[in-house]
mmCIF file of N, CA and C in Angstrom:
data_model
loop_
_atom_site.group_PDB
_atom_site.id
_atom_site.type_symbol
_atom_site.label_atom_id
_atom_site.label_comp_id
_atom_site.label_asym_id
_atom_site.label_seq_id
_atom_site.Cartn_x
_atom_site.Cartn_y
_atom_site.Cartn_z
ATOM 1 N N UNK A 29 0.835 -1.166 0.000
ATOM 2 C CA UNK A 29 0.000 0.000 0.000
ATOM 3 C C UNK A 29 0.887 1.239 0.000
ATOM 4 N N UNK A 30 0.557 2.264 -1.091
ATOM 5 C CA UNK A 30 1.167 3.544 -0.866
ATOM 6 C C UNK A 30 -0.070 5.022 -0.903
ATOM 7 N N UNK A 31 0.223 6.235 0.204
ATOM 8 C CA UNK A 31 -0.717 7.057 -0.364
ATOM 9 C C UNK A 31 -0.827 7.663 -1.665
ATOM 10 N N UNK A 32 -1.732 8.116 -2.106
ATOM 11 C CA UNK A 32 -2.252 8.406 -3.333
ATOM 12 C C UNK A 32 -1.803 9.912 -3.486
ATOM 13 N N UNK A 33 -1.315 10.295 -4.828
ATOM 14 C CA UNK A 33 -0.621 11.384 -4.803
ATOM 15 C C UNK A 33 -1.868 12.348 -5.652
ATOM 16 N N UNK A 34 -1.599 13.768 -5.812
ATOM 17 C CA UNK A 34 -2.409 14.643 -5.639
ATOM 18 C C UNK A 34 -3.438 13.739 -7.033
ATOM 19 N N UNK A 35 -1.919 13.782 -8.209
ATOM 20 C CA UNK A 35 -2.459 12.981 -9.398
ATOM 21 C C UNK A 35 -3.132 12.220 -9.478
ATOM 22 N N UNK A 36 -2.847 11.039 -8.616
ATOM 23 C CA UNK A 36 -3.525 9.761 -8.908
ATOM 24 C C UNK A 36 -5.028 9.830 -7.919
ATOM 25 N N UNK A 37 -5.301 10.572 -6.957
ATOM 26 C CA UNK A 37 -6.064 10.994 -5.865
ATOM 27 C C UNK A 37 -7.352 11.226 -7.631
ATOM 28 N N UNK A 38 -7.134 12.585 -8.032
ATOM 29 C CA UNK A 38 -7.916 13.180 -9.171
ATOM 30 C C UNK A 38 -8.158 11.806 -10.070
ATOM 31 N N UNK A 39 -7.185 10.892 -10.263
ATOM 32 C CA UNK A 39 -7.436 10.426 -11.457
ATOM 33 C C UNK A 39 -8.439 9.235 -11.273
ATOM 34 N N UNK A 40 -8.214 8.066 -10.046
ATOM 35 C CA UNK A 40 -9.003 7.226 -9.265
ATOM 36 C C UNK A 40 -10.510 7.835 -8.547
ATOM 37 N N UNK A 41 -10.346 8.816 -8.442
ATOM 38 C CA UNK A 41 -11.367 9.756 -7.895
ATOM 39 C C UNK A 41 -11.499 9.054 -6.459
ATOM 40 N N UNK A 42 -10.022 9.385 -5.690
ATOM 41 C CA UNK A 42 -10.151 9.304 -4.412
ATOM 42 C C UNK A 42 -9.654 10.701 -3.535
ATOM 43 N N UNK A 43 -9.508 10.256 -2.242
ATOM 44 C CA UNK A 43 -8.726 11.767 -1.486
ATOM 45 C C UNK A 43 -7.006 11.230 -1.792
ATOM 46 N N UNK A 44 -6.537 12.518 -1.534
ATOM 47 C CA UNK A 44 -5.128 12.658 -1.713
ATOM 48 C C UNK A 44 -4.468 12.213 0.020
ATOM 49 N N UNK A 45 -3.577 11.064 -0.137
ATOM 50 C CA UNK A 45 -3.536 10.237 0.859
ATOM 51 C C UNK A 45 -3.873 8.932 1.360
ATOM 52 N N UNK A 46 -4.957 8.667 0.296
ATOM 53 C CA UNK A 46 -5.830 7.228 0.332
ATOM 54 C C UNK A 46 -4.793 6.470 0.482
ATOM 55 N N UNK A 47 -5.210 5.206 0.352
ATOM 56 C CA UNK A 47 -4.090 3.934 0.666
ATOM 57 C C UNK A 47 -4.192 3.238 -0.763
ATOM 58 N N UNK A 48 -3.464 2.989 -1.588
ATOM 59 C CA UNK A 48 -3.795 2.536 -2.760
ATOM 60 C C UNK A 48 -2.904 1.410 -2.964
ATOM 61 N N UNK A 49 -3.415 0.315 -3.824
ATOM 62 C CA UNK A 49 -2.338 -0.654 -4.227
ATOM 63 C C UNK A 49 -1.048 -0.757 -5.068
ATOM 64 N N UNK A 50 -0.368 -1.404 -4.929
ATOM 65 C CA UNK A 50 0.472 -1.230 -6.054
ATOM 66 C C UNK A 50 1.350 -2.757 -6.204
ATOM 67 N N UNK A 51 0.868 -3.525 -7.527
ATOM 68 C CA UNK A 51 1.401 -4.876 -7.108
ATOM 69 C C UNK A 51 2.350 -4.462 -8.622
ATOM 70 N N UNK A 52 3.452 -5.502 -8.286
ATOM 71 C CA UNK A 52 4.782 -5.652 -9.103
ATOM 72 C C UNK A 52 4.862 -7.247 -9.270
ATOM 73 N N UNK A 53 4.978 -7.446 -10.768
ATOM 74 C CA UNK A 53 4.772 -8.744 -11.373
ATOM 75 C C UNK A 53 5.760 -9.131 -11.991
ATOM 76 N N UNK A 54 6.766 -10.090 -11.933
ATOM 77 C CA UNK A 54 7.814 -10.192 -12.931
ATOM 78 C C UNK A 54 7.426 -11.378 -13.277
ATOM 79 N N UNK A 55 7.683 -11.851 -14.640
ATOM 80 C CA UNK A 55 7.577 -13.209 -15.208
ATOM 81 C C UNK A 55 8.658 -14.085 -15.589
ATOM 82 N N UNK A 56 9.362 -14.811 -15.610
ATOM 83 C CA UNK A 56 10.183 -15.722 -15.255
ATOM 84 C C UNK A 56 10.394 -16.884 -16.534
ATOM 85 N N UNK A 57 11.568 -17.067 -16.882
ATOM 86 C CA UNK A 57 11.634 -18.226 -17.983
ATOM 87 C C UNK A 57 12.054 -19.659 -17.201
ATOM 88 N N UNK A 58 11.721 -20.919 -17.800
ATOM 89 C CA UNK A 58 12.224 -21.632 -17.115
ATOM 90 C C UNK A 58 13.762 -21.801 -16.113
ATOM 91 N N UNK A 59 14.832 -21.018 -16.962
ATOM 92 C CA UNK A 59 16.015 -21.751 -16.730
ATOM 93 C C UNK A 59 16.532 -19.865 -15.665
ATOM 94 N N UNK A 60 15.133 -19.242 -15.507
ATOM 95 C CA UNK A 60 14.942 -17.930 -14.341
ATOM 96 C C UNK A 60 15.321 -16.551 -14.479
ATOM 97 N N UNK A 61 15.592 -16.431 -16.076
ATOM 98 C CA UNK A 61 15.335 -15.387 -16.679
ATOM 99 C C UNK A 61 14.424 -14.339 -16.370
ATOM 100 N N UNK A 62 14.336 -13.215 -15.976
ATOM 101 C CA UNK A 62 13.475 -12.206 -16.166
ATOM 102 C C UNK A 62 13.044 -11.576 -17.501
ATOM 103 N N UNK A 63 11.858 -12.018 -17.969
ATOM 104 C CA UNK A 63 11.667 -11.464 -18.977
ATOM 105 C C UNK A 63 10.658 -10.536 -19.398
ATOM 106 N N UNK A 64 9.773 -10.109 -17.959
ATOM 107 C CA UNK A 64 8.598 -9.366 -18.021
ATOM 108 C C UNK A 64 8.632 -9.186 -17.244
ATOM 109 N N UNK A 65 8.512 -7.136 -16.755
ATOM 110 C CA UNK A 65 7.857 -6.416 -15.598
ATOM 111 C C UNK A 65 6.953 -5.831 -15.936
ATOM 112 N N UNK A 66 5.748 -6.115 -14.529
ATOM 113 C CA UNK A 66 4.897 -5.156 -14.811
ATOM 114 C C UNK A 66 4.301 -5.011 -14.087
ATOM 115 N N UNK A 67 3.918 -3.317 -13.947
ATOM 116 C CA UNK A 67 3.545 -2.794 -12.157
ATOM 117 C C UNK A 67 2.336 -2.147 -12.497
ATOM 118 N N UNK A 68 1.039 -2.461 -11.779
ATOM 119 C CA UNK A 68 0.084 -2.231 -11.307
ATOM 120 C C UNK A 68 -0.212 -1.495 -10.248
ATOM 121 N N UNK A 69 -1.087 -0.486 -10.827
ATOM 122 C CA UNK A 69 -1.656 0.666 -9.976
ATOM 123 C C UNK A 69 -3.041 0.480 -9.749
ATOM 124 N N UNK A 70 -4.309 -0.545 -9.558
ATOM 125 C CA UNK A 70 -5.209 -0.125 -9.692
ATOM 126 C C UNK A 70 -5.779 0.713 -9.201
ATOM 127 N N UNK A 71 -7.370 1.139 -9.753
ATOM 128 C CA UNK A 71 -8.092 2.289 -9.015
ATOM 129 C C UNK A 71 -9.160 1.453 -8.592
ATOM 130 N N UNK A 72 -9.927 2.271 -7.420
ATOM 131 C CA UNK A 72 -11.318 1.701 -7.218
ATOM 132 C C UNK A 72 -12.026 0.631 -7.816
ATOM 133 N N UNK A 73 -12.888 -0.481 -7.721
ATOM 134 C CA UNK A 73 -13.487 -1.082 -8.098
ATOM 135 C C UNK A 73 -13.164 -2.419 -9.441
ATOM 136 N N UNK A 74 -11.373 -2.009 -8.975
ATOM 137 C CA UNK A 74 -10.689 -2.915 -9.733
ATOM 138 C C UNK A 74 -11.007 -4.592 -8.945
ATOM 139 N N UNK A 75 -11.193 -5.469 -9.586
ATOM 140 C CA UNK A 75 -10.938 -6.819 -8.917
ATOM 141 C C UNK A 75 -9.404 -7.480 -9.452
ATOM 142 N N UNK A 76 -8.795 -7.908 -8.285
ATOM 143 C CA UNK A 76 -7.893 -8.850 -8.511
ATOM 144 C C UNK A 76 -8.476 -10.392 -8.096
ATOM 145 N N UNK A 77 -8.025 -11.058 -9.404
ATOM 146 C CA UNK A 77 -8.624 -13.012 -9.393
ATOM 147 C C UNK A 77 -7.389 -13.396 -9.457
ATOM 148 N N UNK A 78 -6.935 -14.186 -8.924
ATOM 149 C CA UNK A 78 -5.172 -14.867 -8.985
ATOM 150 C C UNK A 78 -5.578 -16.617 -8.383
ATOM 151 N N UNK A 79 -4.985 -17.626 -9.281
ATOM 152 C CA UNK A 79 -5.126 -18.714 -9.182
ATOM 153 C C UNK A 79 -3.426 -19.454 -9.145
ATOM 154 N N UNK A 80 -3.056 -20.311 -8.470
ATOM 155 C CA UNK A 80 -2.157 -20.858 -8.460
ATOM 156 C C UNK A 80 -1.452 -21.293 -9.880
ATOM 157 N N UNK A 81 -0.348 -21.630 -10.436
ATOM 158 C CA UNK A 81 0.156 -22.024 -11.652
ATOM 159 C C UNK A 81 -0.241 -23.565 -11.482
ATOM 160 N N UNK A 82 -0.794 -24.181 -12.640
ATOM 161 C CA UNK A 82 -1.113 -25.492 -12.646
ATOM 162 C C UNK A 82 -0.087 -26.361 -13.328
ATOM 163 N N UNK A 83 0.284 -27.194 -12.486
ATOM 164 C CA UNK A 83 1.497 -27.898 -12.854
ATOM 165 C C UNK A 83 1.005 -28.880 -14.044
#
């Protein structure tokens, strides 16, 4: 969780200070390569669904 800056406050249409998410995703090659970042800000009324990797 980080507060919400004046910007992102206006842009989510929250107060400036809110508690907002922020998840960081890297994706991984077998042999543990980094080959994908990617950082998430959602706003309000976002859902996160996350299921285990199926072997």
């Amino acid at each position: 969780m980080y507060p919400a800056t004046s910007v992102e406050a206006e842009a989510f249409g929250v107060e400036v200070g809110s508690n907002l998410l922020q998840i960081t995703h890297t994706g991984y090659t077998k042999t543990g390569r980094a080959v994908e970042v990617t950082v998430h800000r959602p706003g309000p009324g976002w859902v996160l669904r996350y299921s285990p990797p199926i072997s």
